[in-house]
Amino acid sequence: MGKELAEIGAVKIADDVLARIAALAALEVDGVSAMAGNYTSDVLEKVSRKNLAKGAKVIVGQTQVKVDLALMMSYGYNIPATCQQAQTRVQTAIENMTGLEVTDVNVRIAGITMPKA
C-alpha cells in the first residue's frame, strides 16, 4: 500500500506556508506580542492577515527545516524562558504538521511592547 502511494506523486510545501506555521506557533506563546516587521507591514497586518509570516524566515532542505524568527516581546516576561517556549512550540508545530525535521529555531528579539495605559 505504501509503495502505491509513493508512486502517485510528490508533495511540496511552500516556504511561505512553513513560515506561517512558525509564526502562528510562536504567537501562541504567552509573552510573545507580535512578529517583528516594519511600519508598513504592521499597518497592513491590521487590515489583513496576509502578511502574518513577516517575522519568520525558513530555509528548507529535502527533509529538514531551519527557522529564523524575529519577535516582539511583552514587557515583564522572562526573555530566555519565553524564547525557549517559542522554539519548542515552533519545532513541534512544523514537525507534526509537515513531517519535516526542524534542525534550528533561531529567535531574535526585535523589541519590547509596553502595556497600554
Short mmCIF file of N, CA and C in Angstrom, two decimals:
data_model
loop_
_atom_site.label_atom_id
_atom_site.label_comp_id
_atom_site.label_asym_id
_atom_site.label_seq_id
_atom_site.Cartn_x
_atom_site.Cartn_y
_atom_site.Cartn_z
N MET A 1 0.82 -1.20 0.00
CA MET A 1 0.00 0.00 0.00
C MET A 1 0.87 1.26 0.00
N GLY A 2 1.91 1.30 0.83
CA GLY A 2 2.77 2.46 0.91
C GLY A 2 3.48 2.74 -0.40
N LYS A 3 3.86 1.67 -1.11
CA LYS A 3 4.55 1.84 -2.38
C LYS A 3 3.62 2.48 -3.42
N GLU A 4 2.37 2.08 -3.40
CA GLU A 4 1.40 2.66 -4.34
C GLU A 4 1.24 4.16 -4.09
N LEU A 5 1.21 4.55 -2.83
CA LEU A 5 1.06 5.97 -2.51
C LEU A 5 2.27 6.77 -2.97
N ALA A 6 3.45 6.20 -2.85
CA ALA A 6 4.67 6.89 -3.26
C ALA A 6 4.69 7.13 -4.77
N GLU A 7 4.04 6.28 -5.54
CA GLU A 7 4.05 6.42 -6.98
C GLU A 7 3.04 7.44 -7.49
N ILE A 8 2.17 7.90 -6.63
CA ILE A 8 1.15 8.87 -7.05
C ILE A 8 1.77 10.21 -7.41
N GLY A 9 2.72 10.67 -6.61
CA GLY A 9 3.35 11.95 -6.88
C GLY A 9 4.02 12.50 -5.64
N ALA A 10 4.56 13.70 -5.78
CA ALA A 10 5.29 14.33 -4.69
C ALA A 10 4.44 15.42 -4.03
N VAL A 11 4.71 15.65 -2.77
CA VAL A 11 4.06 16.72 -2.03
C VAL A 11 5.12 17.76 -1.71
N LYS A 12 4.89 18.99 -2.11
CA LYS A 12 5.82 20.07 -1.82
C LYS A 12 5.09 21.13 -1.02
N ILE A 13 5.75 21.60 0.02
CA ILE A 13 5.17 22.62 0.90
C ILE A 13 5.92 23.93 0.65
N ALA A 14 5.19 24.97 0.34
CA ALA A 14 5.81 26.27 0.06
C ALA A 14 6.47 26.83 1.31
N ASP A 15 7.57 27.55 1.11
CA ASP A 15 8.28 28.16 2.23
C ASP A 15 7.36 29.08 3.03
N ASP A 16 6.48 29.80 2.32
CA ASP A 16 5.57 30.73 2.99
C ASP A 16 4.62 29.99 3.94
N VAL A 17 4.22 28.80 3.57
CA VAL A 17 3.34 28.00 4.43
C VAL A 17 4.07 27.63 5.71
N LEU A 18 5.32 27.20 5.59
CA LEU A 18 6.11 26.86 6.77
C LEU A 18 6.35 28.09 7.64
N ALA A 19 6.58 29.24 7.01
CA ALA A 19 6.78 30.47 7.77
C ALA A 19 5.51 30.86 8.53
N ARG A 20 4.36 30.66 7.92
CA ARG A 20 3.10 30.96 8.61
C ARG A 20 2.85 30.02 9.78
N ILE A 21 3.16 28.75 9.59
CA ILE A 21 3.03 27.79 10.70
C ILE A 21 3.92 28.23 11.85
N ALA A 22 5.16 28.59 11.55
CA ALA A 22 6.10 29.04 12.58
C ALA A 22 5.59 30.29 13.29
N ALA A 23 5.09 31.25 12.52
CA ALA A 23 4.59 32.50 13.11
C ALA A 23 3.39 32.25 14.01
N LEU A 24 2.44 31.46 13.55
CA LEU A 24 1.26 31.16 14.37
C LEU A 24 1.64 30.43 15.65
N ALA A 25 2.56 29.48 15.55
CA ALA A 25 3.00 28.74 16.73
C ALA A 25 3.70 29.67 17.73
N ALA A 26 4.55 30.56 17.23
CA ALA A 26 5.25 31.49 18.12
C ALA A 26 4.28 32.44 18.82
N LEU A 27 3.27 32.90 18.08
CA LEU A 27 2.30 33.83 18.65
C LEU A 27 1.41 33.20 19.71
N GLU A 28 1.37 31.87 19.77
CA GLU A 28 0.59 31.18 20.80
C GLU A 28 1.27 31.23 22.17
N VAL A 29 2.55 31.55 22.20
CA VAL A 29 3.31 31.57 23.45
C VAL A 29 3.00 32.85 24.22
N ASP A 30 2.68 32.67 25.49
CA ASP A 30 2.39 33.81 26.36
C ASP A 30 3.66 34.64 26.52
N GLY A 31 3.59 35.92 26.21
CA GLY A 31 4.74 36.81 26.29
C GLY A 31 5.22 37.26 24.92
N VAL A 32 4.86 36.53 23.88
CA VAL A 32 5.18 36.95 22.51
C VAL A 32 4.01 37.81 22.05
N SER A 33 4.27 39.09 21.80
CA SER A 33 3.18 40.00 21.47
C SER A 33 2.93 40.11 19.97
N ALA A 34 3.99 39.94 19.15
CA ALA A 34 3.82 40.07 17.70
C ALA A 34 5.06 39.57 16.99
N MET A 35 4.92 39.38 15.70
CA MET A 35 6.08 39.12 14.85
C MET A 35 6.65 40.48 14.49
N ALA A 36 7.97 40.59 14.43
CA ALA A 36 8.59 41.88 14.15
C ALA A 36 8.49 42.20 12.66
N GLY A 37 8.34 43.47 12.36
CA GLY A 37 8.27 43.92 10.98
C GLY A 37 8.45 45.42 10.95
N ASN A 38 8.31 45.98 9.75
CA ASN A 38 8.43 47.42 9.66
C ASN A 38 7.05 48.08 9.78
N TYR A 39 7.00 49.38 9.78
CA TYR A 39 5.75 50.10 9.99
C TYR A 39 4.71 49.76 8.93
N THR A 40 5.13 49.71 7.67
CA THR A 40 4.19 49.41 6.58
C THR A 40 3.54 48.04 6.77
N SER A 41 4.34 47.04 7.09
CA SER A 41 3.77 45.70 7.26
C SER A 41 2.90 45.64 8.51
N ASP A 42 3.22 46.44 9.55
CA ASP A 42 2.37 46.48 10.75
C ASP A 42 0.99 47.04 10.42
N VAL A 43 0.94 48.08 9.60
CA VAL A 43 -0.34 48.67 9.20
C VAL A 43 -1.12 47.69 8.35
N LEU A 44 -0.45 47.04 7.40
CA LEU A 44 -1.12 46.08 6.53
C LEU A 44 -1.66 44.88 7.32
N GLU A 45 -0.92 44.46 8.35
CA GLU A 45 -1.38 43.32 9.14
C GLU A 45 -2.67 43.64 9.87
N LYS A 46 -2.84 44.88 10.29
CA LYS A 46 -4.08 45.26 10.97
C LYS A 46 -5.27 45.21 10.02
N VAL A 47 -5.01 45.44 8.74
CA VAL A 47 -6.07 45.41 7.73
C VAL A 47 -6.30 43.98 7.25
N SER A 48 -5.26 43.19 7.14
CA SER A 48 -5.37 41.85 6.58
C SER A 48 -4.37 40.91 7.24
N ARG A 49 -4.64 39.62 7.18
CA ARG A 49 -3.75 38.62 7.78
C ARG A 49 -2.76 38.06 6.75
N LYS A 50 -2.67 38.66 5.57
CA LYS A 50 -1.82 38.13 4.51
C LYS A 50 -0.34 38.15 4.87
N ASN A 51 0.08 39.12 5.66
CA ASN A 51 1.49 39.29 5.95
C ASN A 51 1.85 38.73 7.33
N LEU A 52 1.19 37.66 7.73
CA LEU A 52 1.38 37.10 9.06
C LEU A 52 2.81 36.63 9.29
N ALA A 53 3.45 36.08 8.29
CA ALA A 53 4.77 35.47 8.46
C ALA A 53 5.91 36.47 8.26
N LYS A 54 5.67 37.76 8.42
CA LYS A 54 6.69 38.76 8.14
C LYS A 54 7.93 38.62 9.00
N GLY A 55 7.82 38.09 10.20
CA GLY A 55 8.97 37.95 11.09
C GLY A 55 9.53 36.54 11.12
N ALA A 56 9.11 35.70 10.20
CA ALA A 56 9.60 34.32 10.15
C ALA A 56 10.24 34.04 8.80
N LYS A 57 11.41 33.44 8.85
CA LYS A 57 12.12 33.06 7.63
C LYS A 57 12.47 31.59 7.75
N VAL A 58 12.24 30.83 6.71
CA VAL A 58 12.58 29.41 6.74
C VAL A 58 13.53 29.07 5.61
N ILE A 59 14.40 28.13 5.88
CA ILE A 59 15.29 27.57 4.88
C ILE A 59 14.98 26.08 4.85
N VAL A 60 14.53 25.61 3.70
CA VAL A 60 14.04 24.24 3.59
C VAL A 60 14.99 23.40 2.75
N GLY A 61 15.36 22.24 3.31
CA GLY A 61 16.14 21.24 2.57
C GLY A 61 15.20 20.13 2.12
N GLN A 62 15.75 18.97 1.84
CA GLN A 62 14.93 17.84 1.40
C GLN A 62 13.98 17.39 2.51
N THR A 63 14.51 17.21 3.71
CA THR A 63 13.69 16.73 4.83
C THR A 63 13.88 17.56 6.09
N GLN A 64 14.63 18.65 5.98
CA GLN A 64 14.93 19.45 7.16
C GLN A 64 14.57 20.92 6.95
N VAL A 65 14.27 21.59 8.06
CA VAL A 65 13.89 23.00 8.02
C VAL A 65 14.67 23.75 9.08
N LYS A 66 15.14 24.94 8.72
CA LYS A 66 15.76 25.86 9.67
C LYS A 66 14.87 27.09 9.73
N VAL A 67 14.55 27.55 10.92
CA VAL A 67 13.63 28.67 11.11
C VAL A 67 14.34 29.82 11.82
N ASP A 68 14.15 31.03 11.32
CA ASP A 68 14.63 32.25 11.97
C ASP A 68 13.41 33.11 12.28
N LEU A 69 13.26 33.48 13.56
CA LEU A 69 12.12 34.28 13.99
C LEU A 69 12.58 35.62 14.53
N ALA A 70 11.85 36.67 14.21
CA ALA A 70 12.06 37.99 14.81
C ALA A 70 10.78 38.32 15.57
N LEU A 71 10.89 38.38 16.89
CA LEU A 71 9.71 38.52 17.74
C LEU A 71 9.70 39.82 18.51
N MET A 72 8.50 40.27 18.79
CA MET A 72 8.27 41.37 19.73
C MET A 72 7.78 40.72 21.03
N MET A 73 8.40 41.09 22.14
CA MET A 73 8.04 40.52 23.44
C MET A 73 7.22 41.52 24.25
N SER A 74 6.35 41.00 25.07
CA SER A 74 5.61 41.84 26.01
C SER A 74 6.51 42.16 27.19
N TYR A 75 6.39 43.37 27.70
CA TYR A 75 7.19 43.79 28.85
C TYR A 75 6.85 42.95 30.07
N GLY A 76 7.87 42.56 30.83
CA GLY A 76 7.67 41.85 32.08
C GLY A 76 7.85 40.35 32.00
N TYR A 77 8.06 39.80 30.82
CA TYR A 77 8.24 38.36 30.67
C TYR A 77 9.72 38.01 30.65
N ASN A 78 10.06 36.83 31.14
CA ASN A 78 11.42 36.33 31.13
C ASN A 78 11.79 35.99 29.68
N ILE A 79 12.74 36.70 29.13
CA ILE A 79 13.08 36.55 27.71
C ILE A 79 13.62 35.15 27.39
N PRO A 80 14.63 34.64 28.13
CA PRO A 80 15.13 33.30 27.77
C PRO A 80 14.06 32.21 27.88
N ALA A 81 13.25 32.24 28.92
CA ALA A 81 12.21 31.21 29.09
C ALA A 81 11.15 31.31 28.00
N THR A 82 10.74 32.51 27.67
CA THR A 82 9.72 32.71 26.63
C THR A 82 10.26 32.27 25.27
N CYS A 83 11.51 32.59 24.98
CA CYS A 83 12.12 32.18 23.71
C CYS A 83 12.22 30.66 23.62
N GLN A 84 12.56 30.01 24.72
CA GLN A 84 12.65 28.55 24.71
C GLN A 84 11.28 27.94 24.45
N GLN A 85 10.23 28.51 25.04
CA GLN A 85 8.87 28.02 24.79
C GLN A 85 8.50 28.21 23.32
N ALA A 86 8.86 29.37 22.76
CA ALA A 86 8.56 29.64 21.35
C ALA A 86 9.31 28.66 20.45
N GLN A 87 10.57 28.39 20.74
CA GLN A 87 11.36 27.45 19.95
C GLN A 87 10.72 26.06 19.96
N THR A 88 10.34 25.60 21.15
CA THR A 88 9.73 24.28 21.28
C THR A 88 8.39 24.22 20.55
N ARG A 89 7.57 25.26 20.71
CA ARG A 89 6.25 25.28 20.07
C ARG A 89 6.37 25.28 18.55
N VAL A 90 7.30 26.06 18.01
CA VAL A 90 7.51 26.13 16.56
C VAL A 90 8.01 24.78 16.03
N GLN A 91 8.99 24.20 16.71
CA GLN A 91 9.52 22.91 16.28
C GLN A 91 8.42 21.85 16.27
N THR A 92 7.65 21.78 17.33
CA THR A 92 6.58 20.78 17.42
C THR A 92 5.53 20.98 16.35
N ALA A 93 5.12 22.23 16.13
CA ALA A 93 4.07 22.52 15.14
C ALA A 93 4.51 22.12 13.73
N ILE A 94 5.71 22.51 13.35
CA ILE A 94 6.18 22.21 12.00
C ILE A 94 6.37 20.70 11.82
N GLU A 95 6.98 20.05 12.80
CA GLU A 95 7.22 18.61 12.67
C GLU A 95 5.91 17.82 12.64
N ASN A 96 4.94 18.22 13.46
CA ASN A 96 3.66 17.50 13.48
C ASN A 96 2.83 17.73 12.22
N MET A 97 2.87 18.94 11.69
CA MET A 97 2.04 19.27 10.54
C MET A 97 2.65 18.85 9.21
N THR A 98 3.97 18.80 9.13
CA THR A 98 4.60 18.56 7.83
C THR A 98 5.42 17.27 7.76
N GLY A 99 5.85 16.76 8.90
CA GLY A 99 6.72 15.59 8.89
C GLY A 99 8.17 15.92 8.62
N LEU A 100 8.48 17.20 8.43
CA LEU A 100 9.86 17.62 8.21
C LEU A 100 10.57 17.76 9.56
N GLU A 101 11.89 17.54 9.56
CA GLU A 101 12.67 17.68 10.79
C GLU A 101 13.13 19.14 10.92
N VAL A 102 12.89 19.73 12.08
CA VAL A 102 13.34 21.10 12.35
C VAL A 102 14.71 21.01 13.03
N THR A 103 15.72 21.53 12.37
CA THR A 103 17.08 21.45 12.91
C THR A 103 17.42 22.64 13.79
N ASP A 104 16.91 23.82 13.45
CA ASP A 104 17.20 25.04 14.21
C ASP A 104 15.95 25.91 14.28
N VAL A 105 15.76 26.54 15.43
CA VAL A 105 14.78 27.62 15.56
C VAL A 105 15.53 28.75 16.26
N ASN A 106 15.98 29.71 15.47
CA ASN A 106 16.73 30.86 15.99
C ASN A 106 15.77 32.01 16.26
N VAL A 107 15.90 32.62 17.43
CA VAL A 107 15.00 33.70 17.82
C VAL A 107 15.79 34.99 18.01
N ARG A 108 15.29 36.05 17.41
CA ARG A 108 15.86 37.40 17.60
C ARG A 108 14.76 38.25 18.21
N ILE A 109 15.04 38.86 19.35
CA ILE A 109 14.07 39.76 19.97
C ILE A 109 14.27 41.13 19.34
N ALA A 110 13.26 41.59 18.62
CA ALA A 110 13.35 42.84 17.88
C ALA A 110 12.86 44.03 18.70
N GLY A 111 12.15 43.76 19.78
CA GLY A 111 11.65 44.86 20.60
C GLY A 111 10.77 44.39 21.72
N ILE A 112 10.42 45.32 22.57
CA ILE A 112 9.55 45.06 23.71
C ILE A 112 8.32 45.95 23.56
N THR A 113 7.15 45.36 23.72
CA THR A 113 5.92 46.16 23.68
C THR A 113 5.49 46.45 25.11
N MET A 114 5.14 47.68 25.33
CA MET A 114 4.72 48.12 26.66
C MET A 114 3.21 47.98 26.78
N PRO A 115 2.72 47.69 27.99
CA PRO A 115 1.27 47.61 28.15
C PRO A 115 0.63 48.97 27.94
N LYS A 116 -0.59 48.95 27.39
CA LYS A 116 -1.29 50.21 27.16
C LYS A 116 -1.90 50.70 28.47
N ALA A 117 -1.72 51.98 28.71
CA ALA A 117 -2.21 52.55 29.98
C ALA A 117 -3.69 52.80 29.96
#
